[in-house]
Amino acid sequence: EAQVTQNPRYLITVTGKKLTVTCSQNMNHEYMSWYRQDPGLGLRQIYYSMNVEVTDKGDVPEGYKVSRKEKRNFPLILESPSPNQTSLYFCASTHLMGLTGELFFGEGSRLTVL
Amino acid sequence: QQQVKQSPQSLIVQKGGISIINCAYENTAFDYFPWYQQFPGKGPALLIAIRPDVSEKKEGRFTISFNKSAKQFSLHIMDSQPGDSATYFCAAAISSGSARQLTFGSGTQLTVLP
């Protein structure tokens, strides 16, 4: 089954404790992206990657890191989480969007930073 | 700066009624306008999309109307059903090299009453 898999789905952590949210896709997509969803703000892009070893900042990259060492994986790293990073996070992927433009999303990771 | 403004934030409609969600954009370089549908606990999924060279696109009960001169587009859901209850996001994309970058609206939570 074609899918984008995120882990963990739910996480409660404390300020300053490094964490990683993993994302994996099995559709051989070149493009992967991370978004955060907050009430009233919609989906805001954190980072994206157009291919292995190619990453770029989105609209709200502060406090986050990413890496793309393999085509299928795109982990999101919070080196020192803060309460303002409490949010619902989505990973998404697609073939390079010049074709259909359809993003395929994971089911989300709800993060709470105390 | 919010490049895509979406309204209303929430909408309650009776079964069988018409649901209308509106979006306005600022950047005239946007060349692709999708709508995503998100059910609780799930990631967003592409519902329908339009390009600026057409004024309307219909897929079943869902229609996008596009007004290029006004820089506005809207989603109409005819004969709304309780199963349509979800959060809807409009988005706009601008070609960037070989990839499109989506800018999302703030979302509309639709509730269809039985």
mmCIF file of N, CA, C and O in Angstrom, chain A residues 30 48 55 64 70 75 101 108 110:
data_model
loop_
_atom_site.group_PDB
_atom_site.id
_atom_site.type_symbol
_atom_site.label_atom_id
_atom_site.label_comp_id
_atom_site.label_asym_id
_atom_site.label_seq_id
_atom_site.Cartn_x
_atom_site.Cartn_y
_atom_site.Cartn_z
ATOM 1 N N GLU A 30 10.467 11.973 -5.114
ATOM 2 C CA GLU A 30 11.659 12.793 -4.971
ATOM 3 C C GLU A 30 11.446 13.880 -3.910
ATOM 4 O O GLU A 30 12.350 14.232 -3.171
ATOM 5 N N TYR A 48 11.654 21.449 3.271
ATOM 6 C CA TYR A 48 11.352 20.547 2.190
ATOM 7 C C TYR A 48 12.632 20.047 1.548
ATOM 8 O O TYR A 48 13.713 20.606 1.764
ATOM 9 N N THR A 55 18.072 19.922 0.745
ATOM 10 C CA THR A 55 17.003 20.395 1.631
ATOM 11 C C THR A 55 16.963 21.915 1.606
ATOM 12 O O THR A 55 17.968 22.566 1.305
ATOM 13 N N TYR A 64 14.072 23.889 13.979
ATOM 14 C CA TYR A 64 13.968 22.562 13.368
ATOM 15 C C TYR A 64 15.189 22.267 12.501
ATOM 16 O O TYR A 64 15.820 23.176 11.978
ATOM 17 N N GLU A 70 18.558 9.323 2.583
ATOM 18 C CA GLU A 70 17.982 8.307 1.717
ATOM 19 C C GLU A 70 16.731 8.890 1.086
ATOM 20 O O GLU A 70 16.074 9.731 1.680
ATOM 21 N N PRO A 75 13.603 12.651 8.186
ATOM 22 C CA PRO A 75 13.310 12.911 9.597
ATOM 23 C C PRO A 75 13.322 14.400 9.950
ATOM 24 O O PRO A 75 14.088 15.180 9.379
ATOM 25 N N GLY A 101 1.085 17.718 -8.975
ATOM 26 C CA GLY A 101 1.017 18.608 -7.830
ATOM 27 C C GLY A 101 0.363 18.021 -6.613
ATOM 28 O O GLY A 101 0.178 18.715 -5.633
ATOM 29 N N GLY A 108 0.045 12.246 10.585
ATOM 30 C CA GLY A 108 0.315 13.304 11.547
ATOM 31 C C GLY A 108 0.982 12.807 12.818
ATOM 32 O O GLY A 108 0.822 11.650 13.226
ATOM 33 N N ARG A 110 1.327 14.288 16.714
ATOM 34 C CA ARG A 110 0.931 15.346 17.642
ATOM 35 C C ARG A 110 1.970 15.445 18.736
ATOM 36 O O ARG A 110 2.171 14.505 19.502
#
